[in-house]
XYZ file of C-alpha atoms in Angstrom:
674
model
C 147.775 4.293 224.645
C 149.852 2.171 226.987
C 147.162 0.844 229.335
C 143.410 0.260 229.462
C 142.710 3.703 230.960
C 144.072 5.259 227.784
C 140.940 4.062 225.966
C 139.062 6.967 227.546
C 140.943 9.261 225.171
C 139.709 7.602 221.972
C 136.094 6.526 222.571
C 132.984 8.497 223.592
C 130.877 7.636 226.656
C 133.600 5.307 227.979
C 134.949 5.418 231.534
C 137.750 3.083 232.669
C 138.428 3.225 236.394
C 141.197 1.606 238.356
C 140.086 -0.046 241.593
C 141.927 1.672 244.446
C 144.721 2.689 242.072
C 145.529 -0.937 241.162
C 145.796 -3.015 237.979
C 142.176 -4.131 238.413
C 139.759 -2.089 236.315
C 136.039 -1.480 235.893
C 134.523 -0.388 232.579
C 131.512 1.899 232.114
C 130.196 2.255 228.557
C 127.194 4.501 227.935
C 126.848 4.601 231.716
C 126.571 0.820 232.014
C 129.032 -0.873 234.351
C 129.513 -1.762 237.966
C 132.160 -1.441 240.619
C 133.288 -4.968 241.463
C 136.225 -4.785 243.865
C 136.526 -8.570 244.135
C 136.620 -9.005 240.327
C 134.935 -12.416 240.601
C 131.937 -11.481 238.454
C 131.566 -10.891 234.761
C 131.340 -7.208 233.912
C 128.777 -5.718 231.523
C 131.653 -4.653 229.242
C 133.902 -7.519 228.138
C 137.531 -7.153 227.046
C 138.796 -9.168 224.085
C 142.427 -9.647 223.106
C 142.874 -11.169 219.638
C 139.289 -12.490 219.626
C 139.664 -14.114 223.056
C 137.129 -12.967 225.656
C 138.583 -12.298 229.117
C 135.982 -13.115 231.792
C 137.910 -11.020 234.354
C 139.166 -7.650 233.117
C 142.353 -7.820 235.219
C 143.612 -10.622 232.952
C 144.108 -8.050 230.183
C 146.567 -6.032 232.290
C 149.932 -5.424 230.673
C 148.930 -6.616 227.185
C 148.570 -3.244 225.407
C 151.790 -3.260 223.420
C 152.645 -4.017 219.787
C 149.049 -3.073 219.004
C 147.360 -3.252 215.592
C 144.047 -1.588 216.486
C 141.390 -1.092 219.155
C 137.616 -1.250 218.650
C 135.013 -0.163 221.195
C 131.479 -1.420 220.494
C 128.733 -0.165 222.836
C 125.444 -1.923 223.503
C 124.431 -5.587 223.660
C 126.603 -7.894 221.554
C 127.193 -11.626 221.235
C 125.171 -12.770 218.207
C 128.254 -12.838 215.930
C 131.034 -14.052 218.216
C 132.155 -14.695 221.761
C 130.426 -13.705 224.973
C 126.994 -12.144 225.448
C 127.066 -8.780 227.213
C 124.734 -5.935 228.093
C 127.163 -3.005 227.940
C 129.407 -3.768 224.986
C 132.940 -4.875 224.302
C 136.477 -3.562 223.968
C 138.439 -5.489 221.341
C 142.230 -5.241 221.347
C 144.064 -6.669 218.341
C 147.827 -7.152 218.396
C 150.123 -7.372 215.398
C 150.430 -10.720 213.619
C 153.520 -12.307 212.034
C 154.595 -10.839 208.692
C 155.654 -12.565 205.472
C 158.759 -10.357 205.209
C 161.372 -9.670 207.858
C 160.780 -6.650 210.132
C 162.035 -5.483 213.493
C 161.672 -2.388 215.596
C 162.018 -0.796 218.997
C 160.939 2.252 220.950
C 162.128 3.994 224.079
C 159.994 6.432 226.075
C 161.470 8.521 228.898
C 159.439 10.993 230.950
C 159.110 12.834 234.261
C 159.608 11.013 237.561
C 162.147 8.668 235.898
C 159.443 6.865 233.937
C 160.733 4.477 231.283
C 158.761 2.440 228.741
C 160.659 0.170 226.372
C 159.261 -1.966 223.550
C 160.764 -4.158 220.832
C 159.593 -6.673 218.265
C 160.928 -8.924 215.525
C 158.777 -10.562 212.850
C 159.241 -12.541 209.668
C 159.341 -15.934 207.909
C 161.258 -18.881 209.339
C 160.418 -21.654 206.840
C 158.068 -22.273 203.958
C 154.552 -21.619 205.227
C 155.793 -20.535 208.676
C 156.252 -17.039 210.099
C 156.674 -15.662 213.608
C 156.481 -12.529 215.723
C 157.982 -11.857 219.150
C 157.281 -8.614 221.023
C 158.248 -7.430 224.492
C 157.642 -4.494 226.791
C 159.342 -3.233 229.995
C 157.929 -0.468 232.240
C 159.898 1.170 235.043
C 159.569 4.205 237.334
C 157.069 7.031 237.058
C 156.006 7.104 240.715
C 154.904 10.626 241.615
C 153.529 10.231 245.154
C 155.361 10.692 248.453
C 154.478 10.054 252.081
C 154.556 13.376 253.990
C 155.421 11.541 257.215
C 158.737 10.109 256.041
C 159.311 11.181 252.436
C 158.929 7.633 251.127
C 158.261 7.314 247.409
C 155.275 5.494 245.867
C 153.988 4.561 242.437
C 156.940 3.251 240.428
C 156.104 0.808 237.656
C 158.043 -2.450 237.589
C 156.672 -4.795 234.962
C 157.580 -6.713 231.849
C 155.604 -8.609 229.242
C 156.400 -10.983 226.390
C 154.211 -12.142 223.508
C 155.076 -14.703 220.823
C 153.104 -15.779 217.747
C 153.694 -18.600 215.264
C 151.700 -18.611 212.018
C 151.375 -21.602 209.703
C 149.718 -21.433 206.288
C 149.931 -24.976 204.875
C 147.879 -23.903 201.860
C 145.995 -20.892 200.516
C 142.801 -21.893 202.326
C 144.136 -22.662 205.814
C 145.647 -20.473 208.532
C 146.851 -21.693 211.927
C 148.005 -19.090 214.470
C 149.427 -20.092 217.853
C 150.002 -17.299 220.398
C 151.349 -17.168 223.917
C 152.040 -14.391 226.406
C 153.328 -13.785 229.912
C 153.141 -10.664 232.095
C 155.014 -10.033 235.327
C 153.868 -6.992 237.318
C 155.470 -5.868 240.585
C 154.458 -2.224 240.202
C 153.518 0.020 243.095
C 149.964 1.327 243.022
C 148.531 4.834 243.366
C 147.625 5.664 246.963
C 144.403 7.354 248.011
C 143.762 10.858 249.355
C 141.428 10.974 252.395
C 138.518 13.316 251.762
C 136.307 12.939 254.840
C 136.351 11.173 258.205
C 133.162 9.112 258.287
C 133.770 7.242 261.529
C 135.546 8.626 264.590
C 136.737 12.114 265.421
C 140.434 11.911 264.519
C 141.197 14.553 261.879
C 142.072 13.177 258.472
C 145.643 13.810 257.313
C 146.183 17.050 255.434
C 148.122 15.868 252.402
C 149.034 17.550 249.151
C 147.733 16.381 245.815
C 150.836 14.279 245.094
C 151.057 12.915 248.630
C 149.541 9.892 250.338
C 149.988 7.984 253.589
C 150.119 4.237 254.041
C 151.143 1.633 256.580
C 152.028 -2.032 256.712
C 152.575 -3.274 260.232
C 155.086 -6.087 260.725
C 152.414 -8.342 262.215
C 150.363 -7.932 259.046
C 153.235 -8.491 256.610
C 154.237 -11.597 258.591
C 150.663 -12.858 258.309
C 150.537 -12.475 254.524
C 154.087 -13.693 253.982
C 155.548 -10.448 252.606
C 158.655 -8.517 253.609
C 158.566 -5.755 256.208
C 158.134 -2.258 254.824
C 155.754 -3.425 252.104
C 154.409 -0.614 249.935
C 150.990 -0.635 248.261
C 151.839 -2.731 245.215
C 151.129 -5.621 242.893
C 152.719 -9.054 242.821
C 151.092 -10.469 239.703
C 151.665 -13.088 237.033
C 149.436 -13.407 233.975
C 150.016 -15.941 231.246
C 148.070 -17.713 228.575
C 147.964 -19.263 225.115
C 145.457 -19.329 222.293
C 145.088 -21.237 219.030
C 143.256 -19.788 216.004
C 142.453 -22.100 213.096
C 140.565 -20.969 209.993
C 139.838 -23.049 206.872
C 138.058 -21.930 203.709
C 135.921 -24.796 202.380
C 134.801 -22.731 199.406
C 131.282 -21.494 200.124
C 131.852 -21.494 203.905
C 134.708 -20.785 206.311
C 135.178 -22.591 209.625
C 136.951 -20.710 212.426
C 138.043 -22.140 215.763
C 139.423 -20.081 218.678
C 140.756 -21.990 221.711
C 142.308 -20.177 224.665
C 143.556 -20.746 228.194
C 144.278 -17.766 230.459
C 145.764 -17.731 233.955
C 145.947 -15.069 236.649
C 148.029 -15.135 239.835
C 147.590 -11.918 241.747
C 148.873 -10.563 245.042
C 147.830 -7.000 245.780
C 148.345 -4.790 248.823
C 146.329 -1.576 249.178
C 145.863 0.893 252.021
C 142.124 1.535 251.885
C 141.973 4.130 254.648
C 144.736 6.280 253.059
C 146.302 7.020 256.439
C 149.278 5.777 258.435
C 146.855 3.998 260.778
C 145.958 0.351 260.191
C 142.231 0.899 259.824
C 141.634 -0.714 256.423
C 144.858 -2.231 255.110
C 144.049 -4.997 252.619
C 145.962 -7.760 250.871
C 144.266 -9.817 248.170
C 145.406 -12.990 246.440
C 143.741 -14.448 243.360
C 144.452 -17.723 241.597
C 142.213 -17.949 238.541
C 142.133 -19.611 235.158
C 139.760 -19.618 232.227
C 139.332 -21.916 229.220
C 137.293 -20.791 226.233
C 136.393 -22.506 222.988
C 134.595 -20.874 220.100
C 133.516 -22.340 216.745
C 132.125 -20.189 213.934
C 130.840 -21.139 210.503
C 130.284 -18.273 208.060
C 129.917 -17.611 204.360
C 133.214 -16.892 202.622
C 132.307 -14.309 199.988
C 131.910 -10.866 201.573
C 130.159 -9.614 198.404
C 127.172 -11.987 198.705
C 123.802 -10.395 199.388
C 123.282 -12.950 202.134
C 125.819 -12.788 204.957
C 125.563 -15.184 207.864
C 127.441 -16.682 210.776
C 126.547 -19.557 213.102
C 128.548 -20.479 216.147
C 128.887 -21.941 219.593
C 130.862 -20.748 222.591
C 132.035 -22.478 225.765
C 133.700 -20.930 228.792
C 134.904 -22.520 232.039
C 136.642 -20.637 234.850
C 137.953 -21.477 238.288
C 139.003 -18.988 240.934
C 140.268 -18.947 244.510
C 140.584 -15.683 246.419
C 141.773 -14.670 249.853
C 141.370 -11.231 251.465
C 143.447 -10.208 254.458
C 142.478 -7.078 256.425
C 144.366 -5.194 259.126
C 141.861 -3.347 261.349
C 144.088 -3.160 264.448
C 143.819 0.655 264.672
C 140.070 0.675 263.935
C 139.054 1.038 267.564
C 136.884 0.323 269.416
C 134.811 -1.249 266.626
C 137.272 -3.938 265.495
C 140.918 -3.793 266.509
C 141.971 -7.086 264.888
C 143.277 -8.733 261.743
C 140.931 -10.813 259.627
C 140.886 -12.895 256.482
C 138.201 -14.206 254.142
C 138.685 -16.843 251.457
C 136.462 -18.544 248.909
C 136.376 -20.508 245.683
C 134.356 -19.854 242.548
C 133.379 -22.358 239.869
C 131.746 -21.150 236.655
C 130.707 -22.687 233.353
C 128.777 -21.245 230.410
C 127.681 -22.391 226.971
C 125.995 -20.427 224.232
C 124.820 -20.803 220.663
C 124.514 -17.804 218.366
C 123.639 -16.830 214.845
C 123.494 -13.665 212.794
C 122.048 -13.091 209.319
C 121.968 -10.028 207.062
C 120.499 -9.629 203.588
C 121.072 -6.755 201.191
C 117.870 -5.747 199.379
C 117.636 -3.635 196.220
C 117.981 0.074 196.954
C 120.991 -0.499 199.264
C 118.758 -1.540 202.168
C 120.113 -4.284 204.434
C 118.051 -6.188 206.976
C 119.846 -7.972 209.803
C 118.920 -10.071 212.804
C 120.750 -12.164 215.381
C 119.890 -14.541 218.207
C 121.840 -15.985 221.108
C 120.950 -18.487 223.806
C 123.206 -18.789 226.840
C 123.289 -21.031 229.899
C 125.483 -19.955 232.803
C 126.116 -21.866 236.039
C 128.298 -20.568 238.835
C 128.830 -21.440 242.480
C 130.751 -19.915 245.364
C 132.331 -22.491 247.659
C 134.165 -22.851 250.937
C 133.910 -19.267 252.134
C 135.562 -18.797 255.506
C 135.923 -15.589 257.510
C 138.421 -15.665 260.362
C 139.340 -13.118 263.018
C 142.854 -13.756 264.334
C 142.610 -14.286 268.066
C 138.823 -14.558 267.749
C 136.062 -16.460 266.013
C 136.008 -18.261 262.663
C 132.881 -18.304 260.513
C 132.267 -20.952 257.881
C 129.555 -20.272 255.305
C 127.775 -22.787 253.148
C 128.120 -22.498 249.390
C 125.680 -20.727 247.130
C 124.951 -21.266 243.457
C 123.054 -19.521 240.707
C 122.085 -20.520 237.191
C 120.605 -18.605 234.290
C 119.348 -19.493 230.840
C 118.221 -16.611 228.673
C 117.964 -15.385 225.110
C 119.565 -12.282 223.663
C 119.411 -10.893 220.169
C 118.994 -7.994 217.829
C 117.059 -6.911 214.761
C 117.626 -3.889 212.567
C 117.896 -2.244 209.206
C 120.554 -0.125 207.488
C 120.252 2.065 204.414
C 123.133 3.232 202.277
C 121.303 6.405 201.305
C 124.206 7.741 199.241
C 127.766 6.684 198.620
C 128.821 8.649 201.690
C 125.801 8.330 204.026
C 124.669 5.225 205.931
C 121.683 5.265 208.293
C 120.767 2.413 210.627
C 118.279 1.475 213.316
C 118.468 -1.557 215.597
C 116.866 -3.028 218.686
C 119.021 -5.282 220.861
C 118.387 -7.375 223.944
C 121.397 -8.068 226.122
C 121.866 -10.554 228.934
C 124.455 -10.901 231.689
C 124.466 -13.656 234.333
C 124.178 -13.091 238.051
C 126.915 -13.607 240.620
C 128.083 -13.066 244.182
C 129.501 -10.458 246.527
C 132.400 -12.057 248.358
C 134.216 -9.230 250.128
C 134.527 -9.187 253.926
C 131.608 -11.581 254.479
C 130.076 -11.451 257.958
C 126.628 -13.008 257.551
C 125.276 -15.714 255.244
C 122.846 -13.273 253.651
C 125.779 -11.462 252.010
C 126.355 -14.506 249.800
C 122.860 -14.550 248.343
C 123.398 -14.309 244.571
C 122.279 -11.251 242.709
C 120.059 -11.828 239.674
C 120.925 -11.744 235.978
C 120.805 -8.372 234.267
C 118.974 -7.690 231.018
C 118.603 -4.622 228.833
C 116.551 -3.706 225.795
C 118.422 -1.124 223.725
C 117.094 1.041 220.905
C 119.712 2.739 218.728
C 119.527 5.089 215.743
C 122.763 5.917 213.999
C 124.533 7.689 211.163
C 127.862 7.046 209.424
C 128.756 9.628 206.842
C 131.392 11.425 204.789
C 129.421 14.537 203.802
C 132.575 16.151 202.388
C 134.980 13.365 201.382
C 138.496 13.822 202.766
C 137.304 16.935 204.624
C 134.484 16.008 207.016
C 133.388 12.677 208.485
C 130.553 12.398 211.027
C 129.522 9.253 212.895
C 126.755 9.588 215.473
C 124.244 7.498 217.417
C 121.353 8.066 219.803
C 120.321 5.325 222.230
C 117.833 4.370 224.903
C 118.390 1.541 227.424
C 115.558 -0.134 229.305
C 117.097 -2.129 232.172
C 115.652 -4.912 234.281
C 117.574 -5.984 237.387
C 120.553 -3.799 236.525
C 123.508 -4.927 238.627
C 125.017 -2.196 240.770
C 127.153 -1.773 243.869
C 124.780 -1.000 246.719
C 125.085 -1.099 250.502
C 124.188 -3.533 253.263
C 124.434 -2.728 256.976
C 125.810 -5.347 259.372
C 124.615 -4.608 262.942
C 127.457 -3.618 265.294
C 129.876 -3.816 262.345
C 129.003 -1.095 259.837
C 128.041 -0.640 256.184
C 129.530 -2.945 253.568
C 129.343 -2.817 249.809
C 126.965 -5.324 248.261
C 126.360 -6.067 244.591
C 122.624 -5.982 244.117
C 119.904 -5.495 241.497
C 117.973 -2.384 240.577
C 114.519 -3.717 239.651
C 113.925 -1.031 237.017
C 116.115 1.687 235.529
C 116.749 3.477 232.263
C 119.340 5.558 230.452
C 119.507 7.497 227.218
C 121.893 9.721 225.331
C 123.902 10.277 222.206
C 127.511 10.048 221.079
C 129.577 10.732 218.021
C 132.888 11.349 216.323
C 133.782 14.227 214.033
C 136.883 14.047 211.832
C 137.607 17.395 210.218
C 140.291 18.355 207.687
C 139.410 22.029 207.095
C 142.829 23.201 205.894
C 145.679 21.556 204.087
C 147.767 20.914 207.192
C 145.050 20.749 209.891
C 143.408 17.537 211.117
C 140.890 17.563 213.978
C 139.207 14.626 215.733
C 136.499 15.220 218.338
C 134.631 12.495 220.235
C 131.624 13.509 222.287
C 129.220 11.633 224.506
C 126.230 12.727 226.537
C 124.071 10.415 228.612
C 121.495 10.543 231.368
C 119.908 7.790 233.390
C 117.608 7.313 236.345
C 116.652 4.594 238.762
C 112.929 3.990 238.395
C 112.712 1.604 241.353
C 115.684 0.982 243.649
C 115.052 0.226 247.342
C 118.341 -0.003 249.247
C 120.308 1.290 252.245
C 121.264 4.951 251.830
C 124.962 4.815 252.678
C 125.405 8.560 253.066
C 122.473 8.920 255.479
C 123.501 5.791 257.394
C 127.037 7.114 257.887
C 125.635 10.495 258.928
C 123.357 8.866 261.515
C 126.289 6.949 263.023
C 128.405 10.109 263.162
C 125.668 11.863 265.130
C 124.429 9.051 267.394
C 127.303 6.518 267.548
C 124.899 3.686 266.641
C 124.662 1.770 263.391
C 121.141 2.053 262.047
C 120.195 1.286 258.463
C 118.541 4.281 256.824
C 116.574 2.682 254.006
C 115.591 4.630 250.947
C 114.181 4.189 247.464
C 116.183 6.000 244.824
C 113.254 6.150 242.427
C 113.784 9.081 240.078
C 117.403 9.573 241.183
C 120.103 10.071 238.553
C 122.309 7.010 237.971
C 125.360 9.137 238.709
C 127.421 8.418 235.599
C 129.272 11.303 233.884
C 126.748 13.140 231.744
C 129.254 14.670 229.365
C 132.485 13.172 228.060
C 134.712 14.829 225.463
C 138.052 13.886 224.008
C 139.909 14.915 220.912
C 143.042 16.185 219.285
C 144.256 18.701 216.699
C 147.256 17.933 214.499
C 149.221 20.199 212.189
C 151.041 17.995 209.660
C 153.589 19.555 207.339
C 156.638 18.542 205.343
C 159.807 20.320 206.463
C 161.523 19.320 203.207
C 161.172 16.388 200.786
C 162.844 14.079 203.296
C 161.207 15.006 206.630
C 157.801 15.908 208.059
C 156.674 17.342 211.357
C 153.397 16.893 213.243
C 152.304 18.789 216.339
C 149.228 19.820 218.258
C 147.190 19.559 221.464
C 144.892 16.836 222.788
C 142.233 17.087 225.465
C 139.756 15.145 227.569
C 136.808 16.246 229.705
C 134.847 14.004 232.072
C 131.781 15.146 233.965
C 131.011 14.549 237.638
C 130.292 10.973 238.729
C 128.380 9.801 241.810
C 130.297 6.980 243.490
C 127.288 5.809 245.517
C 123.598 5.741 244.471
C 122.201 9.227 244.977
C 125.613 10.455 246.087
C 126.159 14.181 246.591
C 128.973 16.208 248.124
C 132.187 14.201 248.414
C 130.292 11.079 247.288
C 130.328 12.694 243.829
C 133.641 12.651 241.985
C 134.408 16.158 240.651
C 134.575 16.802 236.887
C 137.947 17.370 235.258
C 139.556 18.688 232.079
C 143.048 17.666 230.961
C 145.191 19.124 228.213
C 148.173 17.524 226.480
C 150.367 18.181 223.456
C 152.964 16.574 221.231
C 155.418 17.302 218.423
C 156.758 14.526 216.187
C 159.500 14.463 213.557
C 159.610 11.606 211.036
C 161.263 10.891 207.671
C 159.316 10.261 204.464
C 160.114 6.553 204.800
C 158.403 6.552 208.233
C 161.099 4.165 209.459
C 161.724 6.168 212.602
C 160.200 9.011 214.536
C 161.062 11.257 217.466
C 158.298 12.643 219.674
C 158.233 15.163 222.507
C 155.015 15.226 224.519
C 153.338 16.500 227.653
C 150.262 15.274 229.505
C 148.178 17.297 231.958
C 150.055 20.410 230.853
C 148.059 22.618 233.214
C 148.990 20.326 236.132
C 145.342 20.071 237.127
C 144.421 18.291 240.342
C 141.833 15.642 239.523
C 140.547 12.297 240.764
C 139.801 9.119 238.826
C 137.721 7.122 241.339
C 136.715 7.028 244.988
C 135.301 4.839 247.714
C 135.124 3.797 251.350
C 136.363 0.705 253.149
C 135.935 1.655 256.833
C 136.644 4.983 258.519
C 137.461 7.417 255.715
C 136.138 8.314 252.305
C 138.988 8.575 249.821
C 139.697 9.606 246.256
C 142.270 8.089 243.924
C 144.170 11.011 242.363
C 145.182 11.232 238.721
C 148.727 11.832 237.535
C 150.249 15.339 237.556
C 152.044 16.904 234.595
C 154.356 14.526 232.729
C 156.859 15.722 230.109
C 158.639 13.135 228.047
C 160.167 11.986 224.802
C 159.908 8.886 222.673
C 162.195 7.498 219.968
C 161.073 4.601 217.787
C 162.247 2.791 214.675
C 160.689 0.187 212.402
C 162.845 -1.589 209.840
């Protein structure tokens, strides 16, 4: 895995979607997530890096290198650490400093001149002190071209640096100071127009690896960028965190302090044509400070295990959106910008207790109380050469409880059964994209979910077969989702809103199989269904169809009661490895890997092109390594069948577009660790 989207290949029921092909991502876990283009709201799935919660998922961009492990936890969490969520969390842990000296590097070269380089050095520097420095550089890999002029699009151009300093003044105390910086000037993936929703001009006929874009000089002058700008990022991310842990004997005190900063400039062509009908440039200046304190028992063998803690988070954000609609005639025909500020602050207290009874039965319960306040300020929408609209600020506050209760039973040495009920909570927020009327800034409500889960963790045949599985049911109230609002004489706009009542259910699991001496198989599977039980909103598809027929914007309201929630019903991913020694000094490993993702509706009740097609991808690798494992050489291929597939979709103005996935890549990687 080299980016967040790679997590789809290792976890069931997880979908990670890039927003318009950019570094901004949305997570869906067990079907729970929402499409937030502005990225100014907390998602239902929170990303952690080294125990630091990132309130905006984009902040985690570029940090997946020198990794130690990745954990994906579905369902409501927050009673043991960090931030309360309704959908779950993705925890990334990077390598820490080592007590002995080590260094290493890797170089990956692949199709389309893609290059990924990594290096690290780690070891002691003085008594009680050790360090680790790791870096990554990504270049090339762009596989799209513009059929109008042959221009190239999609090359990566980023670098990242992480440094850690560890101090152990005594056997009971650990202090770890970390810092990182990411610079990303990569080009993004352009869209493929699927249908003309407004107007009669035919959509461009482009191949799978082609896309059109435009950046008029008047627009680049407005946003302060050079002429000939391609869809691309201009991002800086940096931050620092301090971890302190001290063992007082019966209890351990842990403190995690972090400050994260995001500076983003992002140009996308959201009509996927050479016309300037929905060209967008976004700037974000955001920062977040978090402080967590945890007190827990030290001895992991005690029957009673407990943790108490408190969490504080403060974030500030300023965004500006610039739009070029000059070719969107006769409806608009102008350039426009919107800007706003966001202030947010949250505090929570949490606790979790478990007790192991005789008979290997463990009871556990947890409780969290959270207060969240956020306000949107100073929103201005300006048409160049026309009117300027100033909107008054809006605020929203929430104070709710979340928690869980459950029981686990170690039935045998190799079989664990568990059952738990969890209540999750996520605060409300604002839609702040292309605001035209004050009503668009009305905050959406907090989201809550009551989850029931029954699970199994087992090794029925030790060293041969391992099965982990879970079944779940989610009962949602005010589930947050991207809906639609119609602005008279303007058109439909996306609006984050609440579904009063909805539900989802399903199952997921992982099978690890070692049937033969040299054969190792891992298969993740996930199946989920969900329906809206009460969801009155504007039907975007019918509204667009009415305009196409009558040339008048009229809101076609609907209630999607009983309609499927649209998330992929079936997700599969896995791999098969054949591992064998060539001789006493060398070993080889080879085999295929695969991923399947079912169809996904991109709008509530979406059918036809509003439903993203399913796809299946096949890859393979062969690796040679010595017995010392100090180096390895790998040849690999992804999307071997060169399947045409799409990772997300959407509409800004005149066209509905898909974001295509990468074609076949063939590459090689050399790495060493000394």
